Tab-separated table of C-alpha atoms in Angstrom:
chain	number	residue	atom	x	y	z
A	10	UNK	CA	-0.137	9.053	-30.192
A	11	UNK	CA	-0.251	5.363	-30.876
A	12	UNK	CA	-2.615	3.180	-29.174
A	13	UNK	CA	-1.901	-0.374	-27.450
A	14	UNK	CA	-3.793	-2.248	-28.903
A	15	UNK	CA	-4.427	-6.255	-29.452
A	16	UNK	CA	-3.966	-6.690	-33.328
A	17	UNK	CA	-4.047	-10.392	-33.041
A	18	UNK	CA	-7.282	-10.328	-31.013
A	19	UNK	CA	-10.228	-12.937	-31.752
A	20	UNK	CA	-13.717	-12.225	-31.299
A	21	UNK	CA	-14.915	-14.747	-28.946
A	22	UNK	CA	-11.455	-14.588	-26.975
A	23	UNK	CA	-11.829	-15.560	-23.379
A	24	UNK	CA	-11.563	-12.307	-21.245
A	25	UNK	CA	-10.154	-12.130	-17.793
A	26	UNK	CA	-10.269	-10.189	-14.771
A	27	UNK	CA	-7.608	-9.785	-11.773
A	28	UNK	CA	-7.124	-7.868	-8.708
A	29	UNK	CA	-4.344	-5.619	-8.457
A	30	UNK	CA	-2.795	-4.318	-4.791
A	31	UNK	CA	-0.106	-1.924	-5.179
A	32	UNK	CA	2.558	-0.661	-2.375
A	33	UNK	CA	4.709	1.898	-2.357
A	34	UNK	CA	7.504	0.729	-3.446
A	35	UNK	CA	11.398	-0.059	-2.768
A	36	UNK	CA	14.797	-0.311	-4.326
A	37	UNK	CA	15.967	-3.723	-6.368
A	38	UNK	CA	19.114	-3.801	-3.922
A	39	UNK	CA	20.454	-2.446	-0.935
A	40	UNK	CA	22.816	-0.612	-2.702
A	41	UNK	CA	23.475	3.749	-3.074
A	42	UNK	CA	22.987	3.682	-7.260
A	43	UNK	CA	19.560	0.971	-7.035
A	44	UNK	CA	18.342	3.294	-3.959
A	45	UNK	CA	19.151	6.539	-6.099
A	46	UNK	CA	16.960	5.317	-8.999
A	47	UNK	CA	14.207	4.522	-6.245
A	48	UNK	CA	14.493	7.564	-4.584
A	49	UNK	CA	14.814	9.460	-7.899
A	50	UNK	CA	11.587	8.592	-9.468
A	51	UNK	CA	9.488	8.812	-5.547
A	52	UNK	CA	10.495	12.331	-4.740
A	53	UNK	CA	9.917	13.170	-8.485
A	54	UNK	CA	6.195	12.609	-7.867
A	55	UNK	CA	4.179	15.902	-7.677
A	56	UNK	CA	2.035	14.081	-5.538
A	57	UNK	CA	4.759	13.203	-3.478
A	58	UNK	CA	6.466	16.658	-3.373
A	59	UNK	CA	3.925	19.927	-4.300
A	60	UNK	CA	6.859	22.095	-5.165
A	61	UNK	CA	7.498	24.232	-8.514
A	62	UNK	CA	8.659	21.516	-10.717
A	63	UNK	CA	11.795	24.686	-11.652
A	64	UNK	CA	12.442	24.691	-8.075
A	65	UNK	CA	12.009	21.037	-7.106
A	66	UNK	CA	14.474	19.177	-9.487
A	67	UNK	CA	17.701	20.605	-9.753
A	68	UNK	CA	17.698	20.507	-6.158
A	69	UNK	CA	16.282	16.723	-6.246
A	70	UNK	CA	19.573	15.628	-8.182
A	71	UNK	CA	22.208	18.021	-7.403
A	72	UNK	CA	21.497	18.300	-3.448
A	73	UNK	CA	19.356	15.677	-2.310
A	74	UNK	CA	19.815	12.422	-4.701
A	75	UNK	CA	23.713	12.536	-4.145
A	76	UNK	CA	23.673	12.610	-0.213
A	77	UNK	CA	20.629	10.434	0.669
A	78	UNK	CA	20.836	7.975	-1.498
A	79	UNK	CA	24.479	6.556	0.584
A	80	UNK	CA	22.410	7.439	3.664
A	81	UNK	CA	19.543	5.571	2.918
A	82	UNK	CA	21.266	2.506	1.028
A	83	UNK	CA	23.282	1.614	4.818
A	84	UNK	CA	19.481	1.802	6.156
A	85	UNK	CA	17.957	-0.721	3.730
A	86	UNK	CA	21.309	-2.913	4.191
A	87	UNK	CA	19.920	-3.494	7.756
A	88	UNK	CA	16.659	-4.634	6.733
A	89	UNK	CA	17.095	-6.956	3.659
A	90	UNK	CA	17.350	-10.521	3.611
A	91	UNK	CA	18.064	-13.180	1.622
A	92	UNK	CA	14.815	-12.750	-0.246
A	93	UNK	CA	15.155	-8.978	-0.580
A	94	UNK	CA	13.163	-6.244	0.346
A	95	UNK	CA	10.555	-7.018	2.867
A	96	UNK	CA	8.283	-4.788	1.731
A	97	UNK	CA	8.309	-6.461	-1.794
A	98	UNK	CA	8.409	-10.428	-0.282
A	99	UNK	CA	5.793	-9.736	1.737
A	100	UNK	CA	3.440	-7.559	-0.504
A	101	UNK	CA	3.891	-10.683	-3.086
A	102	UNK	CA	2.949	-13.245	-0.457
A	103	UNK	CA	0.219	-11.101	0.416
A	104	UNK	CA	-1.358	-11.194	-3.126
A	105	UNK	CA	-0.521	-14.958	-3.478
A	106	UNK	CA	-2.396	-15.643	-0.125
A	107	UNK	CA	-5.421	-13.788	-1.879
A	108	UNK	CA	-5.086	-15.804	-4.516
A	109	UNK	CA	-5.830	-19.009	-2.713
A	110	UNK	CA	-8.532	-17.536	-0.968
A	111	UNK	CA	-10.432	-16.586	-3.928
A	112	UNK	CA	-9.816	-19.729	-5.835
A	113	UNK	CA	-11.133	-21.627	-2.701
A	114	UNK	CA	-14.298	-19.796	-4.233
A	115	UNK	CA	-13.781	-20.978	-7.401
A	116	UNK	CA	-13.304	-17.604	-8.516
A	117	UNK	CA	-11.228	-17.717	-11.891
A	118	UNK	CA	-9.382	-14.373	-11.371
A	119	UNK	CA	-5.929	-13.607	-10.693
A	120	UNK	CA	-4.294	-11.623	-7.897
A	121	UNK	CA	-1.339	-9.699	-8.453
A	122	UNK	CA	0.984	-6.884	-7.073
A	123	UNK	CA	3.155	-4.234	-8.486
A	124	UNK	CA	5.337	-1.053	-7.247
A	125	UNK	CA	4.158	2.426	-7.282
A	126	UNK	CA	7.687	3.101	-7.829
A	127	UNK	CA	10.050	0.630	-8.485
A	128	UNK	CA	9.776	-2.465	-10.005
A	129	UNK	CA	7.633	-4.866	-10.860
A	130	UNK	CA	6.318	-1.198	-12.001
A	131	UNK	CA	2.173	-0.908	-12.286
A	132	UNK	CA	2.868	-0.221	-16.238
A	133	UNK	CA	4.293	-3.382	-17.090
A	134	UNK	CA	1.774	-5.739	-14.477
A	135	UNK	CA	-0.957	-4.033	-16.542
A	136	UNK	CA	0.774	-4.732	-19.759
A	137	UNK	CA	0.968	-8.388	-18.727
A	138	UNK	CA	-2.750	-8.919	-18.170
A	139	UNK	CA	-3.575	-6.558	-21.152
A	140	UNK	CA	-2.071	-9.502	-23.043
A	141	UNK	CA	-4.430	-11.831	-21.155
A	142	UNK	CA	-7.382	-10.704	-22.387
A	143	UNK	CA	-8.163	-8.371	-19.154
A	144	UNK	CA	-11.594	-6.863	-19.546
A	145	UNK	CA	-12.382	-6.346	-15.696
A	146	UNK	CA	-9.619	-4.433	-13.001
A	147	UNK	CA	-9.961	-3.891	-9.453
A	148	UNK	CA	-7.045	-2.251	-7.360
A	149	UNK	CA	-6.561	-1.755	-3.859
A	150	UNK	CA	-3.541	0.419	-3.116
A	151	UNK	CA	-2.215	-1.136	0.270
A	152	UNK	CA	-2.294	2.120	2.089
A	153	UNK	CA	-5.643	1.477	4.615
A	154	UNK	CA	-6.017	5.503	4.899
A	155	UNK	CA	-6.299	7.738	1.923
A	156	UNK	CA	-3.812	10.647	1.088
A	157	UNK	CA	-3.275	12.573	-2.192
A	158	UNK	CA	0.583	11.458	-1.917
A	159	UNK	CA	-0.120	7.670	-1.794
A	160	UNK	CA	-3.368	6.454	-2.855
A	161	UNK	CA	-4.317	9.460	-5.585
A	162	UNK	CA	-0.894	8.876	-6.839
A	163	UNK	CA	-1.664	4.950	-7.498
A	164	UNK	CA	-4.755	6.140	-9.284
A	165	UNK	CA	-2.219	8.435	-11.536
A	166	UNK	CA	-0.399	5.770	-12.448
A	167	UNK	CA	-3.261	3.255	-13.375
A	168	UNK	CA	-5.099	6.028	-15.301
A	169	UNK	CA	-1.952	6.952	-17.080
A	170	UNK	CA	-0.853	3.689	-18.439
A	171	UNK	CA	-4.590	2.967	-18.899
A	172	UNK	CA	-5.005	5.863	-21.243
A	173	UNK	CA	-2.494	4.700	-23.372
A	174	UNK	CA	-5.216	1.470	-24.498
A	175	UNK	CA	-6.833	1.240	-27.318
A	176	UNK	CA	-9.081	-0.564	-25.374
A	177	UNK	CA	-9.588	-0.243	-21.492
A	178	UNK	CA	-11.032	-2.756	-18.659
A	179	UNK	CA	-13.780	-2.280	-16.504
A	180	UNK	CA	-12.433	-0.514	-13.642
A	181	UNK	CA	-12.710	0.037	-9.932
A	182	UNK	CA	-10.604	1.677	-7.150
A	183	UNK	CA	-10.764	1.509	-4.019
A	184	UNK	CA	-9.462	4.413	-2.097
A	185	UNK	CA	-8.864	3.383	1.449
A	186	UNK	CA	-10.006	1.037	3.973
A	187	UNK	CA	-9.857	2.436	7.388
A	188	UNK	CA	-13.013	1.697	8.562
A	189	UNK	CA	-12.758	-1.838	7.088
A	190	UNK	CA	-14.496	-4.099	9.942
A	191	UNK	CA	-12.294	-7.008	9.524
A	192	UNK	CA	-9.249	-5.192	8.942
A	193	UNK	CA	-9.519	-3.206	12.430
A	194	UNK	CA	-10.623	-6.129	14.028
A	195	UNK	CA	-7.045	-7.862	12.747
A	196	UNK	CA	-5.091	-5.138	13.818
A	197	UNK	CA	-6.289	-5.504	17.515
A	198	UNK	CA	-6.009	-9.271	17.649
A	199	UNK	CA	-2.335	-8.439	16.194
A	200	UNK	CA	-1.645	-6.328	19.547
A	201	UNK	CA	-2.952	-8.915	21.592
A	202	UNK	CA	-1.411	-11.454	20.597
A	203	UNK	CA	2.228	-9.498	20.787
A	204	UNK	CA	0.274	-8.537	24.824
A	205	UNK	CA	0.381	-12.563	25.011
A	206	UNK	CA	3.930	-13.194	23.840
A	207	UNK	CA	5.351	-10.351	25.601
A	208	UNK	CA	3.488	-9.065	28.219
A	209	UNK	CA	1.489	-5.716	28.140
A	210	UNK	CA	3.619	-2.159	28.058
A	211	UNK	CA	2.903	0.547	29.935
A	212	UNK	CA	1.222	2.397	27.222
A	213	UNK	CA	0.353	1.794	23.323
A	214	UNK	CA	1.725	4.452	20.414
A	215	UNK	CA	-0.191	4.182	17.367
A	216	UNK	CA	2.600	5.793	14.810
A	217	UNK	CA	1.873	6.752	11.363
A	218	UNK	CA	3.676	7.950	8.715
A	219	UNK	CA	3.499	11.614	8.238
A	220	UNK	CA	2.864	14.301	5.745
A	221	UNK	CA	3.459	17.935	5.457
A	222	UNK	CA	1.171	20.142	7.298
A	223	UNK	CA	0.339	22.216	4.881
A	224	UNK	CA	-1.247	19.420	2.658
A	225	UNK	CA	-3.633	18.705	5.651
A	226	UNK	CA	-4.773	22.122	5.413
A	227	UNK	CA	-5.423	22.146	1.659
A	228	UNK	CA	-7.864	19.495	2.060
A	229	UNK	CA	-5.874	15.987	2.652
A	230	UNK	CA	-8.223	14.007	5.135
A	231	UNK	CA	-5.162	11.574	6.030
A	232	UNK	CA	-5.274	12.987	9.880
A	233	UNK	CA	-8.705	12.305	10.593
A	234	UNK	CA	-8.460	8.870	8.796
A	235	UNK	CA	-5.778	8.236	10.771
A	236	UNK	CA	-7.676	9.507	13.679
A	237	UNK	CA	-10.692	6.998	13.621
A	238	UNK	CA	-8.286	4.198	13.102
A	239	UNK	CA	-6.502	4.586	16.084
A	240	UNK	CA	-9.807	4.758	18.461
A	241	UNK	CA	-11.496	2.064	16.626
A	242	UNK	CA	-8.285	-0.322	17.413
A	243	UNK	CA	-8.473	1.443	20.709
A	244	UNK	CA	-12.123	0.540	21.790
A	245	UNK	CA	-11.294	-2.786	20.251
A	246	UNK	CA	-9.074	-3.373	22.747
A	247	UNK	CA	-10.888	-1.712	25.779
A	248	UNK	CA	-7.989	0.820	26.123
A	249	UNK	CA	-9.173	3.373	28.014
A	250	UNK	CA	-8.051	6.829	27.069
A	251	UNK	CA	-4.683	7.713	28.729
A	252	UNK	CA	-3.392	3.893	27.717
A	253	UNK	CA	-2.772	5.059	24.366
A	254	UNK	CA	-1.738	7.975	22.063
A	255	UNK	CA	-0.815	9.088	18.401
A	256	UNK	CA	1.988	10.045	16.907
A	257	UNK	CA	3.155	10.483	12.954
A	258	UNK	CA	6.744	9.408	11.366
A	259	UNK	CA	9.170	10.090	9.137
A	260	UNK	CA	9.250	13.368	8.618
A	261	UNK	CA	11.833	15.352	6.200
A	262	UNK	CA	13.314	18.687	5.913
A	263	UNK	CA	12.384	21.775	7.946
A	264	UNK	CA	9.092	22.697	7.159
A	265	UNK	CA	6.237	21.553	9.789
A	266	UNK	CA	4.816	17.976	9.398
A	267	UNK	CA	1.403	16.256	11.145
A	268	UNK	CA	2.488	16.630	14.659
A	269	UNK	CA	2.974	14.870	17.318
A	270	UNK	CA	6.303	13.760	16.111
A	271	UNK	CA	6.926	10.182	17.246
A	272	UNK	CA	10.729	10.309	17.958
A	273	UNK	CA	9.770	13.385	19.965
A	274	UNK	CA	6.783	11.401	21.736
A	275	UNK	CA	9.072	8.304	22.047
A	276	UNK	CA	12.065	10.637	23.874
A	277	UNK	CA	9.272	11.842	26.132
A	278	UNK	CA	7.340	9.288	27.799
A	279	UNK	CA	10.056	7.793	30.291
A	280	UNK	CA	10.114	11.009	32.005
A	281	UNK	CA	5.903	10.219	32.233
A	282	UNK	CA	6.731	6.847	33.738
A	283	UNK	CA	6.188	5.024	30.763
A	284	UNK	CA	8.618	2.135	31.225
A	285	UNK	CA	8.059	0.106	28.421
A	286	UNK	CA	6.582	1.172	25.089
A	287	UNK	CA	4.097	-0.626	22.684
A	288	UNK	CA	4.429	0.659	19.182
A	289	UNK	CA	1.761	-0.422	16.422
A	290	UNK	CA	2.193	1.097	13.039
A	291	UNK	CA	-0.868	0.583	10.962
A	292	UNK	CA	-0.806	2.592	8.257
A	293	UNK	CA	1.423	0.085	6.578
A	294	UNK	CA	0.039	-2.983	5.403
A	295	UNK	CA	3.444	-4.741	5.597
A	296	UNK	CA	6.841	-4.202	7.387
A	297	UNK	CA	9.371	-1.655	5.665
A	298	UNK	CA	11.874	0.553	6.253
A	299	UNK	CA	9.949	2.773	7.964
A	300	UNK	CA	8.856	0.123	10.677
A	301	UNK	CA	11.859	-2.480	11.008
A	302	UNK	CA	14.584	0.270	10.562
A	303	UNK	CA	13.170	3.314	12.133
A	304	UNK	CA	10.590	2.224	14.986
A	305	UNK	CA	11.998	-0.723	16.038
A	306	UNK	CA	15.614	0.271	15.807
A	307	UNK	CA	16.202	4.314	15.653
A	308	UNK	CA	12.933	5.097	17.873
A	309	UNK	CA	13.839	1.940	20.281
A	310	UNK	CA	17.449	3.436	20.582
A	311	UNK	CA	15.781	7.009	21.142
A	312	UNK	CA	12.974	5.398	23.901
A	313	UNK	CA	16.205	3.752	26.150
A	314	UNK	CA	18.412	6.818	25.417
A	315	UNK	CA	15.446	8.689	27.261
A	316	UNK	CA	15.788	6.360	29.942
A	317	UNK	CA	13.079	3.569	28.994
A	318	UNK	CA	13.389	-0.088	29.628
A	319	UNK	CA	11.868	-1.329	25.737
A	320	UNK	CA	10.011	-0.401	23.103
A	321	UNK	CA	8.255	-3.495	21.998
A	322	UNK	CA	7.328	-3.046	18.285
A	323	UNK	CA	4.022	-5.023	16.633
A	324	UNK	CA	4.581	-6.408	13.794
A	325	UNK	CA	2.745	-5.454	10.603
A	326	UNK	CA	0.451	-8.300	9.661
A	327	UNK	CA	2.743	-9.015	6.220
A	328	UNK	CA	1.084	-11.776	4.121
A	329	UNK	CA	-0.291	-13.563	7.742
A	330	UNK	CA	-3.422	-15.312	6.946
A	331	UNK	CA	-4.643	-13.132	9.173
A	332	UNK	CA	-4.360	-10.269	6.766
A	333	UNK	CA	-5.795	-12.007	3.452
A	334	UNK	CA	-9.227	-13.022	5.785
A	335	UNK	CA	-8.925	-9.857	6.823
A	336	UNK	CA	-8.936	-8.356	3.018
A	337	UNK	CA	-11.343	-10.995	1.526
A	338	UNK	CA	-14.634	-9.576	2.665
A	339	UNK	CA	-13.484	-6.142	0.882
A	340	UNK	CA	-12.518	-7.294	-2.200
A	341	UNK	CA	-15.796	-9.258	-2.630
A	342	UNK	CA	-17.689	-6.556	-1.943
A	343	UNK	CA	-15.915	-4.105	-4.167
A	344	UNK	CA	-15.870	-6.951	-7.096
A	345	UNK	CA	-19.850	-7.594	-6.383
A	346	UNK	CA	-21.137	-7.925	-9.892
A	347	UNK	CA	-18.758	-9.424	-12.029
A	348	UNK	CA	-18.960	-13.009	-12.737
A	349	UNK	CA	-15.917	-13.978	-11.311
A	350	UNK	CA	-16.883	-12.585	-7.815
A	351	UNK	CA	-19.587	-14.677	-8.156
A	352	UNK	CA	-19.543	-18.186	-6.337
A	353	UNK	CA	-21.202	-20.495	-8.414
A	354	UNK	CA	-22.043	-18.348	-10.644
A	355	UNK	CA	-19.365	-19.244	-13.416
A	356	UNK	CA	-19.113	-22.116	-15.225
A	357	UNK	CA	-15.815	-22.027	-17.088
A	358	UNK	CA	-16.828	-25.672	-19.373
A	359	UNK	CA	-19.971	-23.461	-20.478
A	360	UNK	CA	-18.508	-20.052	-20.800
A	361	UNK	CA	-15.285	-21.764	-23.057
A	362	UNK	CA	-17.546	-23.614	-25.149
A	363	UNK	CA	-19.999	-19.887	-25.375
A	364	UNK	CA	-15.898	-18.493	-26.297
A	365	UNK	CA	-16.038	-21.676	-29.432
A	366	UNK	CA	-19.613	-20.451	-30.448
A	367	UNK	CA	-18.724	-16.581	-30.781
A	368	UNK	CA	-15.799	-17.270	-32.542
A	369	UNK	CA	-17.147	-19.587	-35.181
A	370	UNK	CA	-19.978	-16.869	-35.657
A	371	UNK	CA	-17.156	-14.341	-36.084
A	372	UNK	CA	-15.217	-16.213	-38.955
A	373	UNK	CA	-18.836	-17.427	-40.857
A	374	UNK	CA	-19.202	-13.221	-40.911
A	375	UNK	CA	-15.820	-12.453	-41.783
A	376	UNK	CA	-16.383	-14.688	-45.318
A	377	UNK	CA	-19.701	-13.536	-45.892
């Protein structure tokens, strides 16, 4: 196979290094055929779905594809705005928040974002910087707890474009951050603050999104990560243990997910007095589908149905500034090393004039 290469690459050409944070993913409108496309290339993912690839795909797109993509287009039509997807305005705020910070530092690298699936697609970001001279990549996936069908499947796609280089970048990847001091300590001032605004409900849900069962018992440690979060945020905020509980989202089809189910949790806890209903979601690092449309509109509906007065839903904390000082001390420490996580450290007169020097060396070898 051919390799991408650089054929108009000088020696002496100034090299560049950027952080990339990649999300899931969503569709480029709120309509059935742009949700189909989404949907067609997530549920393709063996990551995704650990079926027989024979098995899996005719019943993808002649079952599955025709129905839920109508289904889930009126879904996303209640949750877009005038900017588009939340998920994608607020993952790109996000990484130009991060940007600022850095360059506060004086830190010459940039900060960008792509899809998993989707567009702007993690192929063509990395194409972009390949034609910037990118010699140094580090990537945080913007999933704070590690699972084969998330973050493994980001590292897929960064590995598979990356293998198609002549020439690849330093590279590091970092898998989850759960137990991220900063982050956890964001996540509880988040609830707090929504305690302030709204008053405190009679108990606290910490819902995740789920995964099939059986991929927890071939070795996925997504439960326990999800686990520690929740008790970390919980000790955080001096909850003691009956305040709160767990509960894990968005399942599909009939075979057994991570239980307990949250819509079944949610149905249950008026007839346990719960009255109102805190709901924090924090395995997403920015409001979706999955929170605006299903917690704080199906599961809401389900909660009063039961016979609840509210379910109050915390907002994720999106591209808050809250979030990027909350991200800051982990991508320093992950990008420890390299110049340009170096304050101080890089002088960008001296290193352009060092860039002059190595290529005038280059062209007095090149005639001899």
């Amino acid at each position: 196979m051919p390799y991408l290469g650089r054929p108009d690459y000088r020696h002496g050409s100034t090299e560049s290094a950027a952080v990339l944070l990649v999300n899931l993913g969503t569709p480029d409108a709120a309509t059935p055929a742009a949700v189909r496309r989404y949907l067609a290339e997530f549920l393709a993912d063996p990551r995704v779905i650990e079926l027989p690839r024979l098995l899996w795909m005719p019943l993808l797109h002649g079952v599955i594809l025709p129905f839920r993509s109508r289904r889930s287009a009126k879904a996303y039509q209640q949750v877009w705005t005038e900017q588009g997807s939340p998920l994608l305005t607020h993952t790109r705020g996000l990484a130009a928040g991060l940007q600022s910070a850095l360059a506060a530092d004086a830190r010459p690298l940039g900060v960008h974002m792509a899809m998993r699936y989707g567009n702007p697609s993690i192929a063509s970001v990395l194409r972009e910087l390949k034609d910037r001279g990118l010699r140094r990549l580090l990537v945080l996936p913007l999933y704070p707890q590690f699972s084969a069908t998330t973050t493994a499947s980001v590292f897929d796609a960064v590995v598979d474009e990356l293998k198609t280089w002549r020439w690849q970048p330093e590279l590091r990847f970092i898998t989850d951050y759960h137990r991220e001091p900063a982050w956890l300590d964001a996540i509880a001032e988040s609830v707090r603050q929504h305690w302030q605004a709204q008053g405190r409900g009679d108990r606290l849900l910490f819902s995740f999104h789920g995964i099939p069962k059986r991929y927890f018992t071939a070795g996925d440690p997504y439960h326990c990560l999800c686990q520690y979060t929740a008790r970390e945020v919980a000790e955080r905020l001096q909850l003691p243990r009956e305040a709160w509980q767990l509960s894990f989202q968005s399942r599909v089809g009939k075979e057994e997910w991570l239980r307990p189910y949250t819509d079944e949790t949610v149905a249950a806890l008026p007839a346990q007095g719960v009255r109102k209903l805190d709901v924090v979601c924090p395995g997403f690092a920015v409001d979706c589908l999955e929170t605006i449309e299903e917690i704080a509109g199906e599961n809401a509906e389900i909660f009063t149905h039961a016979g609840g007065e509210a379910l109050r839903y915390v907002p994720a904390l999106n591209d808050s500034d809250a979030h990027v000082q909350a991200l800051l001390p982990l991508l320093r420490r992950q990008g420890a090393g390299w110049p340009e996580f170096e304050p101080g450290s890089w002088d960008a007169g001296a290193e352009t004039a060092a860039d002059a020097v190595r290529a005038q060396r280059f062209e007095q070898f090149q005639r001899g």
